[in-house]
Amino acid sequence: MTDLLLKNVRIVTHDRDEPVVADIAVTGGRIEQVGAGLSAEGVEEVLDGDGKLAFPGVVDAHQHWGIYNPLPEDTASESMASAQGGVTTALSYMRTGQYYLNRGGSYAKFFPEVRRQAEGQAYIDYGFHLAPMSSTHIGELPDLVEKYGVSSFKIFMFYGGHGLHGRSADQSKFLMLPEGERYDYGHFEFVMRGVQEARERFPHLADEISLSLHCETAEIMTAYTKLVEEAGDLSGLAAYSASRPPHSEGLAVFIASYLAHETGLANINLLHLSSRKALDAAVRMAKTFPHIDFRREVTIGHLLADIETANGIGAKVNPPIRPREDVEALWEYVLDGTVDWVVSDHACCREELKFGAPADDVFLAKAGFGGAEYLLPGLITEGRRRGLSYGRIAALTSWNPARRYGLRSKGTIEPGFDADFCLVDTGSTWTVRAAESESTQEYTPFEGFELSAKVTDTFVRGNHVLDAGKIVGRPVGQYISRPLG
């Protein structure tokens, strides 16, 4: 028997530019049928979509639950905020070292604790990317794939020589590295070799095992931070962008790409590219190494805000919010198909932790902010204004990341897929207010932004978790062991 029938919606999918009017029937958490005029006879619950757009649930492939707040609390509050933005699946980055669980050691001991702390708290489905910080972690890669369902890994390229928030004199202590180990290009090479060995060990999963890189160059950033601070003619977000210049991103992309070529690792994800130089480098490397399947990611923050329009230094993030010319460049690459997916890079950081003393010193502020609530509304608002099709938006926010990261049953509104979708009202304009978010973050860089699309309802495996803009029911989110399908 059909559990849920959602009638009178305009369904958006990645494989067609414009929506089609149809109904969605759901049974046992999966989409049973999609079509016009589906019968409501014997259906347990029938809802009228009132002609709204029905988007596939957003697969936000870049979040940071638990980085600044206790993981159980963050899992609850930030999953609710995610649902407000139509996100039905979040993949959160996790590592050993300071922040997160504030401990080192093997993932065999660390990751089960991550699982335990998040369990039963989330309103949306979730999984984790893990960062191999030590040689022990590299050796654990096969077990992470086979036993724990983790198929995606990460390198933070600047961590070995530059701090999360700025200059640092002791990154080994911050990363809680074992005695005698370094987090540097040599380690990155061995991580790549380890990930490639895992792909070869599990050939049936090879297409879904990948390595992601945060591409910034520590030495360039350290030198430019000193220059910017000594000059003293820049402040706020302009100073921070200048201290981590775009060519630092570009150089890191080149290094990462050659190491991938050297190690034979074919699946590389270049994360949160923020500038024309970074995207230009990514395009050049794809042409240089055509045997490597590069995927290119940008964030909604870098697409919506620039150093002048963002609401203060609460917008400090790595890589930085850039000047308007870089925002326009990112949109060029989104529109021409170069960018593969758009994410939030959601990292809730409350006011008392975010801002230093003095509170207006960008170099003392913590890096990162939340924004999953505005991912789909923001992309629709700005993308449609620029001629981006609805289908392309669905591909950028759902289909593409789902395919890359082994979420086989997610990413589209079709029979057999998980019943993850959201309803979007494009009939009115609304103003972003941090006070209206379920996130525990009290501010947003997007405060006062006018958006023309609003998520009203979100369904996770058929569970109605956001109803008329309000979180309802209990946490129904489940840990995703990948590949999921």
Short mmCIF file of C-alpha atoms in Angstrom, two decimals:
data_model
loop_
_atom_site.label_atom_id
_atom_site.label_comp_id
_atom_site.label_asym_id
_atom_site.label_seq_id
_atom_site.Cartn_x
_atom_site.Cartn_y
_atom_site.Cartn_z
CA MET A 1 0.00 0.00 0.00
CA THR A 2 1.21 3.48 -0.86
CA ASP A 3 2.26 5.41 2.25
CA LEU A 4 2.34 8.91 0.80
CA LEU A 5 1.03 10.58 -2.32
CA LEU A 6 2.27 14.05 -3.11
CA LYS A 7 0.05 15.57 -5.77
CA ASN A 8 0.20 18.64 -7.94
CA VAL A 9 3.90 19.42 -8.01
CA ARG A 10 6.31 20.45 -10.74
CA ILE A 11 9.09 17.88 -10.62
CA VAL A 12 12.66 18.92 -11.30
CA THR A 13 15.29 16.36 -12.30
CA HIS A 14 18.86 16.58 -13.54
CA ASP A 15 18.10 15.18 -16.98
CA ARG A 16 15.74 17.86 -18.26
CA ASP A 17 15.97 21.64 -18.15
CA GLU A 18 12.44 22.44 -17.04
CA PRO A 19 10.04 20.83 -14.53
CA VAL A 20 7.06 18.63 -15.42
CA VAL A 21 3.74 18.48 -13.60
CA ALA A 22 3.26 15.12 -11.89
CA ASP A 23 2.50 13.30 -8.62
CA ILE A 24 4.90 11.30 -6.45
CA ALA A 25 3.88 8.05 -4.75
CA VAL A 26 6.03 6.76 -1.87
CA THR A 27 6.10 3.28 -0.31
CA GLY A 28 8.47 2.11 2.40
CA GLY A 29 10.69 5.17 2.12
CA ARG A 30 11.25 4.75 -1.62
CA ILE A 31 9.64 6.41 -4.60
CA GLU A 32 7.13 3.94 -6.00
CA GLN A 33 5.73 5.87 -8.93
CA VAL A 34 5.98 9.26 -10.62
CA GLY A 35 3.27 10.39 -13.01
CA ALA A 36 0.33 12.63 -13.66
CA GLY A 37 -3.04 11.89 -12.07
CA LEU A 38 -1.95 9.08 -9.75
CA SER A 39 -4.86 7.53 -7.84
CA ALA A 40 -5.24 8.39 -4.16
CA GLU A 41 -7.37 5.33 -3.42
CA GLY A 42 -6.15 3.47 -0.35
CA VAL A 43 -3.24 5.88 0.19
CA GLU A 44 -2.42 6.48 3.85
CA GLU A 45 -1.49 10.18 3.44
CA VAL A 46 -2.26 12.50 0.54
CA LEU A 47 -0.67 15.94 0.33
CA ASP A 48 -1.27 18.75 -2.15
CA GLY A 49 1.92 20.37 -3.38
CA ASP A 50 0.00 23.43 -4.58
CA GLY A 51 1.97 23.63 -7.81
CA LYS A 52 5.32 24.14 -6.10
CA LEU A 53 8.61 22.91 -7.51
CA ALA A 54 9.66 19.48 -6.22
CA PHE A 55 13.43 19.26 -6.20
CA PRO A 56 15.43 16.12 -5.44
CA GLY A 57 16.65 16.31 -1.87
CA VAL A 58 19.90 18.25 -1.76
CA VAL A 59 23.01 16.14 -1.24
CA ASP A 60 25.22 18.62 0.57
CA ALA A 61 28.56 16.90 0.17
CA HIS A 62 30.54 19.35 2.29
CA GLN A 63 29.63 20.05 5.90
CA HIS A 64 31.53 20.08 9.21
CA TRP A 65 29.35 18.79 12.02
CA GLY A 66 31.01 18.97 15.41
CA ILE A 67 33.96 21.15 14.45
CA TYR A 68 33.18 23.92 16.97
CA ASN A 69 30.31 22.47 19.00
CA PRO A 70 29.78 19.05 20.61
CA LEU A 71 28.99 16.57 17.85
CA PRO A 72 25.61 15.38 19.26
CA GLU A 73 24.35 18.97 19.58
CA ASP A 74 25.64 19.98 16.16
CA THR A 75 24.17 16.90 14.52
CA ALA A 76 20.73 17.84 15.84
CA SER A 77 20.67 21.59 15.28
CA GLU A 78 22.60 21.73 12.02
CA SER A 79 20.64 18.87 10.48
CA MET A 80 17.49 20.85 11.22
CA ALA A 81 19.01 23.92 9.60
CA SER A 82 19.97 21.75 6.63
CA ALA A 83 16.39 20.55 6.23
CA GLN A 84 15.31 24.18 6.08
CA GLY A 85 17.41 24.44 2.92
CA GLY A 86 16.07 21.26 1.32
CA VAL A 87 19.11 19.19 2.30
CA THR A 88 18.18 15.55 2.86
CA THR A 89 21.69 14.06 2.93
CA ALA A 90 24.83 15.64 4.39
CA LEU A 91 28.37 14.34 4.09
CA SER A 92 30.44 15.82 6.89
CA TYR A 93 34.23 16.05 7.02
CA MET A 94 35.85 14.55 10.10
CA ARG A 95 39.44 14.18 11.26
CA THR A 96 41.55 13.55 14.32
CA GLY A 97 43.37 16.43 16.05
CA GLN A 98 42.15 19.59 17.72
CA TYR A 99 38.47 20.50 17.22
CA TYR A 100 35.89 17.79 16.42
CA LEU A 101 36.48 15.16 19.15
CA ASN A 102 39.80 16.77 20.16
CA ARG A 103 41.72 13.53 20.11
CA GLY A 104 44.20 11.63 17.98
CA GLY A 105 44.75 7.95 17.48
CA SER A 106 43.54 5.35 15.01
CA TYR A 107 40.25 5.57 13.18
CA ALA A 108 39.43 2.08 14.44
CA LYS A 109 38.93 3.69 17.84
CA PHE A 110 38.00 7.22 16.75
CA PHE A 111 35.32 6.61 14.13
CA PRO A 112 33.02 4.33 16.16
CA GLU A 113 32.87 7.14 18.72
CA VAL A 114 31.92 9.58 15.96
CA ARG A 115 29.15 7.21 14.93
CA ARG A 116 27.96 6.81 18.52
CA GLN A 117 27.79 10.53 19.23
CA ALA A 118 25.84 11.32 16.06
CA GLU A 119 23.41 8.40 16.27
CA GLY A 120 19.77 9.29 16.78
CA GLN A 121 20.33 13.05 16.57
CA ALA A 122 19.97 13.88 12.87
CA TYR A 123 16.85 14.95 11.01
CA ILE A 124 18.47 14.09 7.69
CA ASP A 125 20.59 11.21 6.44
CA TYR A 126 24.33 11.64 6.87
CA GLY A 127 27.73 10.15 6.20
CA PHE A 128 31.35 11.13 6.71
CA HIS A 129 34.47 11.85 4.72
CA LEU A 130 37.62 11.06 6.69
CA ALA A 131 41.07 12.66 6.52
CA PRO A 132 44.11 10.37 6.85
CA MET A 133 46.27 12.52 9.13
CA SER A 134 48.92 9.89 10.00
CA SER A 135 50.61 6.83 8.55
CA THR A 136 48.35 4.68 10.74
CA HIS A 137 45.30 6.15 9.04
CA ILE A 138 46.69 5.32 5.60
CA GLY A 139 47.00 1.71 6.64
CA GLU A 140 43.39 1.75 7.81
CA LEU A 141 41.95 2.86 4.46
CA PRO A 142 40.79 -0.62 3.33
CA ASP A 143 38.99 -1.19 6.63
CA LEU A 144 37.36 2.24 6.43
CA VAL A 145 35.96 1.29 3.04
CA GLU A 146 34.97 -2.29 3.80
CA LYS A 147 33.91 -2.19 7.46
CA TYR A 148 32.71 1.36 7.96
CA GLY A 149 31.32 2.33 4.56
CA VAL A 150 33.57 5.38 4.15
CA SER A 151 34.60 5.75 0.52
CA SER A 152 35.80 9.37 0.36
CA PHE A 153 38.85 10.92 1.97
CA LYS A 154 40.43 14.35 2.32
CA ILE A 155 43.73 16.21 2.42
CA PHE A 156 43.98 19.71 3.92
CA MET A 157 46.99 20.87 1.91
CA PHE A 158 47.89 23.89 4.05
CA TYR A 159 47.58 22.30 7.49
CA GLY A 160 51.21 21.23 7.78
CA GLY A 161 52.53 24.79 7.79
CA HIS A 162 49.64 27.21 8.30
CA GLY A 163 46.88 27.26 10.89
CA LEU A 164 43.16 26.76 10.48
CA HIS A 165 42.54 30.41 11.36
CA GLY A 166 45.84 31.93 10.24
CA ARG A 167 49.54 31.69 10.98
CA SER A 168 50.60 28.93 13.36
CA ALA A 169 53.90 27.98 14.98
CA ASP A 170 53.02 24.42 15.93
CA GLN A 171 50.82 22.55 13.49
CA SER A 172 52.06 19.15 14.64
CA LYS A 173 50.55 19.81 18.06
CA PHE A 174 47.34 21.08 16.48
CA LEU A 175 47.04 17.96 14.35
CA MET A 176 48.11 15.65 17.20
CA LEU A 177 50.55 13.86 14.92
CA PRO A 178 52.59 10.89 16.17
CA GLU A 179 56.20 11.59 17.10
CA GLY A 180 58.40 11.99 14.03
CA GLU A 181 55.56 12.34 11.48
CA ARG A 182 54.86 15.34 9.27
CA TYR A 183 51.78 16.51 7.44
CA ASP A 184 53.38 17.57 4.16
CA TYR A 185 53.65 16.75 0.47
CA GLY A 186 55.31 13.45 1.27
CA HIS A 187 52.36 12.45 3.43
CA PHE A 188 49.95 13.62 0.73
CA GLU A 189 51.68 11.38 -1.79
CA PHE A 190 51.38 8.38 0.49
CA VAL A 191 47.70 9.16 1.14
CA MET A 192 47.12 9.16 -2.61
CA ARG A 193 48.91 5.85 -2.99
CA GLY A 194 46.83 4.43 -0.16
CA VAL A 195 43.54 5.57 -1.68
CA GLN A 196 44.56 4.16 -5.06
CA GLU A 197 45.47 0.84 -3.44
CA ALA A 198 42.00 0.77 -1.89
CA ARG A 199 40.46 1.37 -5.33
CA GLU A 200 42.46 -1.53 -6.72
CA ARG A 201 41.56 -3.77 -3.79
CA PHE A 202 37.85 -3.10 -4.29
CA PRO A 203 37.49 -2.75 -8.07
CA HIS A 204 33.69 -2.95 -7.90
CA LEU A 205 33.75 0.24 -5.78
CA ALA A 206 36.62 1.99 -7.53
CA ASP A 207 34.46 4.59 -9.26
CA GLU A 208 33.04 5.65 -5.89
CA ILE A 209 36.30 5.83 -3.93
CA SER A 210 37.83 9.29 -4.21
CA LEU A 211 40.16 11.79 -2.60
CA SER A 212 39.22 15.42 -2.00
CA LEU A 213 41.68 18.25 -1.50
CA HIS A 214 41.53 21.63 0.16
CA CYS A 215 43.88 23.45 -2.20
CA GLU A 216 45.84 26.27 -0.58
CA THR A 217 49.61 26.62 -0.22
CA ALA A 218 50.91 27.19 3.32
CA GLU A 219 54.13 28.96 2.37
CA ILE A 220 52.38 31.48 0.10
CA MET A 221 49.74 32.24 2.74
CA THR A 222 52.28 32.69 5.52
CA ALA A 223 54.30 35.13 3.43
CA TYR A 224 51.27 37.12 2.28
CA THR A 225 49.73 37.25 5.74
CA LYS A 226 52.89 38.95 6.95
CA LEU A 227 52.81 41.41 4.04
CA VAL A 228 49.16 42.30 4.62
CA GLU A 229 49.56 42.75 8.36
CA GLU A 230 52.67 44.87 8.00
CA ALA A 231 51.14 47.08 5.29
CA GLY A 232 48.05 47.70 7.41
CA ASP A 233 46.06 49.30 4.59
CA LEU A 234 43.49 46.52 4.37
CA SER A 235 41.05 45.24 6.96
CA GLY A 236 38.24 42.76 7.31
CA LEU A 237 37.43 40.35 4.52
CA ALA A 238 39.57 42.26 2.01
CA ALA A 239 42.61 41.74 4.21
CA TYR A 240 41.90 38.07 4.70
CA SER A 241 41.42 37.46 0.98
CA ALA A 242 44.70 39.23 0.23
CA SER A 243 46.49 37.19 2.92
CA ARG A 244 45.41 33.93 1.23
CA PRO A 245 45.73 35.02 -2.42
CA PRO A 246 44.10 33.17 -5.31
CA HIS A 247 47.43 32.03 -6.76
CA SER A 248 47.93 30.08 -3.53
CA GLU A 249 44.89 28.04 -4.57
CA GLY A 250 46.11 27.71 -8.15
CA LEU A 251 49.54 26.48 -7.13
CA ALA A 252 48.06 23.91 -4.77
CA VAL A 253 45.79 22.63 -7.54
CA PHE A 254 48.85 22.14 -9.78
CA ILE A 255 50.73 20.26 -7.04
CA ALA A 256 47.76 18.08 -6.14
CA SER A 257 47.12 17.24 -9.77
CA TYR A 258 50.69 16.20 -10.49
CA LEU A 259 50.78 14.04 -7.37
CA ALA A 260 47.58 12.37 -8.53
CA HIS A 261 49.24 11.71 -11.89
CA GLU A 262 52.37 10.38 -10.20
CA THR A 263 50.44 8.02 -7.94
CA GLY A 264 47.91 6.89 -10.53
CA LEU A 265 44.96 8.07 -8.46
CA ALA A 266 42.20 8.74 -10.96
CA ASN A 267 39.39 10.15 -8.77
CA ILE A 268 40.20 13.64 -7.46
CA ASN A 269 37.80 16.22 -6.05
CA LEU A 270 38.98 19.84 -5.87
CA LEU A 271 37.05 21.42 -3.04
CA HIS A 272 35.52 24.90 -2.62
CA LEU A 273 37.42 26.58 -5.44
CA SER A 274 36.95 30.28 -4.75
CA SER A 275 38.64 32.26 -7.52
CA ARG A 276 39.22 32.57 -11.22
CA LYS A 277 42.83 31.48 -10.77
CA ALA A 278 41.79 28.34 -8.88
CA LEU A 279 39.25 27.31 -11.53
CA ASP A 280 41.67 28.19 -14.32
CA ALA A 281 44.26 25.94 -12.72
CA ALA A 282 41.70 23.15 -12.35
CA VAL A 283 40.73 23.39 -16.04
CA ARG A 284 44.37 23.41 -17.12
CA MET A 285 45.13 20.33 -15.04
CA ALA A 286 42.16 18.44 -16.47
CA LYS A 287 43.53 19.07 -19.96
CA THR A 288 47.07 18.14 -18.90
CA PHE A 289 46.02 14.90 -17.21
CA PRO A 290 42.94 13.67 -19.10
CA HIS A 291 43.23 10.24 -17.47
CA ILE A 292 42.33 11.76 -14.10
CA ASP A 293 38.65 12.24 -13.34
CA PHE A 294 38.71 15.65 -11.68
CA ARG A 295 35.55 17.01 -10.07
CA ARG A 296 35.28 20.69 -9.20
CA GLU A 297 33.32 22.07 -6.26
CA VAL A 298 32.24 25.59 -5.30
CA THR A 299 30.25 26.80 -2.30
CA ILE A 300 27.09 28.83 -2.17
CA GLY A 301 28.93 31.35 0.02
CA HIS A 302 31.48 32.06 -2.69
CA LEU A 303 28.69 32.34 -5.27
CA LEU A 304 26.47 34.73 -3.31
CA ALA A 305 28.76 36.98 -1.28
CA ASP A 306 31.86 39.05 -1.92
CA ILE A 307 34.16 41.00 0.38
CA GLU A 308 31.88 44.04 0.15
CA THR A 309 28.42 42.46 0.36
CA ALA A 310 29.01 39.77 3.00
CA ASN A 311 27.73 40.74 6.42
CA GLY A 312 30.99 41.39 8.27
CA ILE A 313 33.90 39.20 9.32
CA GLY A 314 31.48 36.46 10.32
CA ALA A 315 32.06 35.52 6.67
CA LYS A 316 35.68 34.54 7.38
CA VAL A 317 36.23 31.12 5.79
CA ASN A 318 38.96 29.11 4.08
CA PRO A 319 39.50 29.77 1.24
CA PRO A 320 38.32 33.35 1.75
CA ILE A 321 35.32 35.15 0.40
CA ARG A 322 36.70 36.98 -2.62
CA PRO A 323 36.23 40.29 -4.48
CA ARG A 324 33.30 40.57 -6.89
CA GLU A 325 35.39 39.77 -9.96
CA ASP A 326 36.09 36.30 -8.59
CA VAL A 327 32.41 35.75 -7.80
CA GLU A 328 31.57 36.58 -11.41
CA ALA A 329 34.29 34.20 -12.60
CA LEU A 330 32.83 31.37 -10.53
CA TRP A 331 29.46 31.95 -12.15
CA GLU A 332 31.06 31.75 -15.60
CA TYR A 333 32.36 28.30 -14.71
CA VAL A 334 29.03 27.23 -13.23
CA LEU A 335 27.19 28.30 -16.35
CA ASP A 336 29.59 26.66 -18.81
CA GLY A 337 29.45 23.29 -17.00
CA THR A 338 32.95 23.30 -15.50
CA VAL A 339 31.69 23.17 -11.91
CA ASP A 340 30.38 19.75 -10.89
CA TRP A 341 28.53 20.52 -7.68
CA VAL A 342 27.66 23.29 -5.24
CA VAL A 343 27.81 22.80 -1.46
CA SER A 344 27.43 24.82 1.73
CA ASP A 345 30.71 24.02 3.58
CA HIS A 346 28.46 24.39 6.62
CA ALA A 347 30.51 24.82 9.83
CA CYS A 348 28.42 26.30 12.63
CA CYS A 349 30.55 28.65 14.74
CA ARG A 350 28.76 30.54 17.50
CA GLU A 351 29.47 34.19 18.22
CA GLU A 352 31.36 33.68 21.45
CA LEU A 353 33.86 31.48 19.62
CA LYS A 354 33.83 33.10 16.19
CA PHE A 355 34.94 36.60 17.04
CA GLY A 356 38.23 37.42 18.77
CA ALA A 357 39.29 40.41 20.82
CA PRO A 358 39.06 42.93 19.30
CA ALA A 359 35.97 41.55 17.60
CA ASP A 360 36.70 43.35 14.32
CA ASP A 361 40.12 41.74 13.75
CA VAL A 362 39.63 39.23 10.96
CA PHE A 363 42.91 37.48 11.79
CA LEU A 364 41.68 36.64 15.28
CA ALA A 365 38.26 35.38 14.17
CA LYS A 366 37.66 31.67 13.66
CA ALA A 367 37.25 30.37 10.12
CA GLY A 368 33.96 28.93 8.86
CA PHE A 369 30.24 29.57 9.08
CA GLY A 370 26.94 27.80 8.50
CA GLY A 371 24.85 28.20 5.38
CA ALA A 372 23.10 24.98 4.37
CA GLU A 373 19.76 26.75 4.91
CA TYR A 374 20.50 28.95 1.90
CA LEU A 375 22.15 26.47 -0.45
CA LEU A 376 19.21 25.60 -2.71
CA PRO A 377 17.27 28.88 -2.28
CA GLY A 378 20.41 30.88 -3.02
CA LEU A 379 21.39 28.85 -6.06
CA ILE A 380 17.89 29.06 -7.52
CA THR A 381 17.67 32.79 -6.86
CA GLU A 382 20.98 33.78 -8.37
CA GLY A 383 21.21 30.96 -10.89
CA ARG A 384 17.83 31.57 -12.49
CA ARG A 385 18.64 35.28 -12.78
CA ARG A 386 21.69 34.27 -14.78
CA GLY A 387 19.91 31.73 -16.98
CA LEU A 388 20.77 28.52 -15.12
CA SER A 389 18.18 25.85 -15.86
CA TYR A 390 16.26 24.06 -13.12
CA GLY A 391 17.70 20.76 -14.31
CA ARG A 392 21.25 22.01 -14.02
CA ILE A 393 20.51 23.22 -10.47
CA ALA A 394 19.26 19.73 -9.59
CA ALA A 395 22.42 18.21 -11.04
CA LEU A 396 24.67 20.60 -9.12
CA THR A 397 22.93 20.07 -5.78
CA SER A 398 21.91 16.43 -5.90
CA TRP A 399 22.60 14.11 -8.83
CA ASN A 400 26.29 14.85 -9.36
CA PRO A 401 27.49 14.59 -5.76
CA ALA A 402 25.29 11.53 -5.14
CA ARG A 403 26.90 9.69 -8.05
CA ARG A 404 30.45 10.61 -7.10
CA TYR A 405 30.15 9.68 -3.46
CA GLY A 406 28.42 6.30 -3.74
CA LEU A 407 24.89 7.40 -2.82
CA ARG A 408 23.31 5.13 -5.37
CA SER A 409 19.74 5.45 -4.12
CA LYS A 410 19.78 9.24 -3.86
CA GLY A 411 19.92 12.17 -6.23
CA THR A 412 16.74 12.18 -8.29
CA ILE A 413 12.96 11.82 -8.17
CA GLU A 414 12.46 8.52 -9.94
CA PRO A 415 10.95 5.14 -9.01
CA GLY A 416 13.28 3.04 -6.89
CA PHE A 417 15.18 5.97 -5.41
CA ASP A 418 14.90 7.13 -1.81
CA ALA A 419 11.93 9.43 -1.28
CA ASP A 420 14.12 12.46 -0.63
CA PHE A 421 12.70 15.67 -2.03
CA CYS A 422 11.75 19.19 -1.09
CA LEU A 423 9.13 21.69 -2.15
CA VAL A 424 10.24 25.13 -3.26
CA ASP A 425 8.07 28.23 -3.52
CA THR A 426 9.33 30.65 -6.17
CA GLY A 427 6.34 32.95 -5.93
CA SER A 428 7.63 35.48 -3.43
CA THR A 429 10.78 37.17 -2.18
CA TRP A 430 12.04 36.81 1.37
CA THR A 431 14.85 38.26 3.45
CA VAL A 432 17.52 36.14 5.12
CA ARG A 433 17.49 36.51 8.90
CA ALA A 434 19.78 34.44 11.10
CA ALA A 435 17.15 34.48 13.84
CA GLU A 436 14.86 32.35 11.66
CA SER A 437 17.40 29.53 11.24
CA GLU A 438 17.41 26.36 13.33
CA SER A 439 21.19 26.60 13.48
CA THR A 440 22.70 27.59 16.82
CA GLN A 441 24.83 30.14 14.96
CA GLU A 442 23.46 33.58 15.85
CA TYR A 443 24.63 35.40 12.70
CA THR A 444 24.93 34.75 8.99
CA PRO A 445 27.10 36.34 6.30
CA PHE A 446 23.91 36.49 4.22
CA GLU A 447 21.91 38.61 6.68
CA GLY A 448 19.58 40.88 4.72
CA PHE A 449 20.07 39.12 1.38
CA GLU A 450 16.88 38.97 -0.70
CA LEU A 451 16.07 35.51 -2.06
CA SER A 452 13.31 34.60 -4.50
CA ALA A 453 13.04 30.87 -3.70
CA LYS A 454 12.08 29.35 -0.36
CA VAL A 455 12.00 25.72 0.76
CA THR A 456 8.67 25.09 2.46
CA ASP A 457 8.72 21.29 2.92
CA THR A 458 11.42 18.63 3.10
CA PHE A 459 10.97 14.86 2.99
CA VAL A 460 13.65 12.34 4.02
CA ARG A 461 12.82 8.82 2.85
CA GLY A 462 9.18 9.88 2.84
CA ASN A 463 9.33 11.37 6.33
CA HIS A 464 7.99 14.90 6.45
CA VAL A 465 10.71 16.67 8.47
CA LEU A 466 10.00 20.25 7.37
CA ASP A 467 6.32 21.16 7.12
CA ALA A 468 5.32 24.67 5.99
CA GLY A 469 8.76 25.93 6.99
CA LYS A 470 8.80 24.32 10.44
CA ILE A 471 10.76 21.31 11.68
CA VAL A 472 8.37 18.55 12.73
CA GLY A 473 8.56 15.09 14.25
CA ARG A 474 11.57 13.27 15.59
CA PRO A 475 15.07 12.81 14.17
CA VAL A 476 14.77 10.22 11.39
CA GLY A 477 18.21 10.60 9.84
CA GLN A 478 20.31 7.48 9.38
CA TYR A 479 24.04 6.95 9.02
CA ILE A 480 24.93 6.13 5.43
CA SER A 481 27.35 3.31 4.87
CA ARG A 482 28.56 3.75 1.30
CA PRO A 483 28.00 2.66 -1.28
CA LEU A 484 24.32 3.13 -0.48
CA GLY A 485 21.90 1.55 -2.90
#
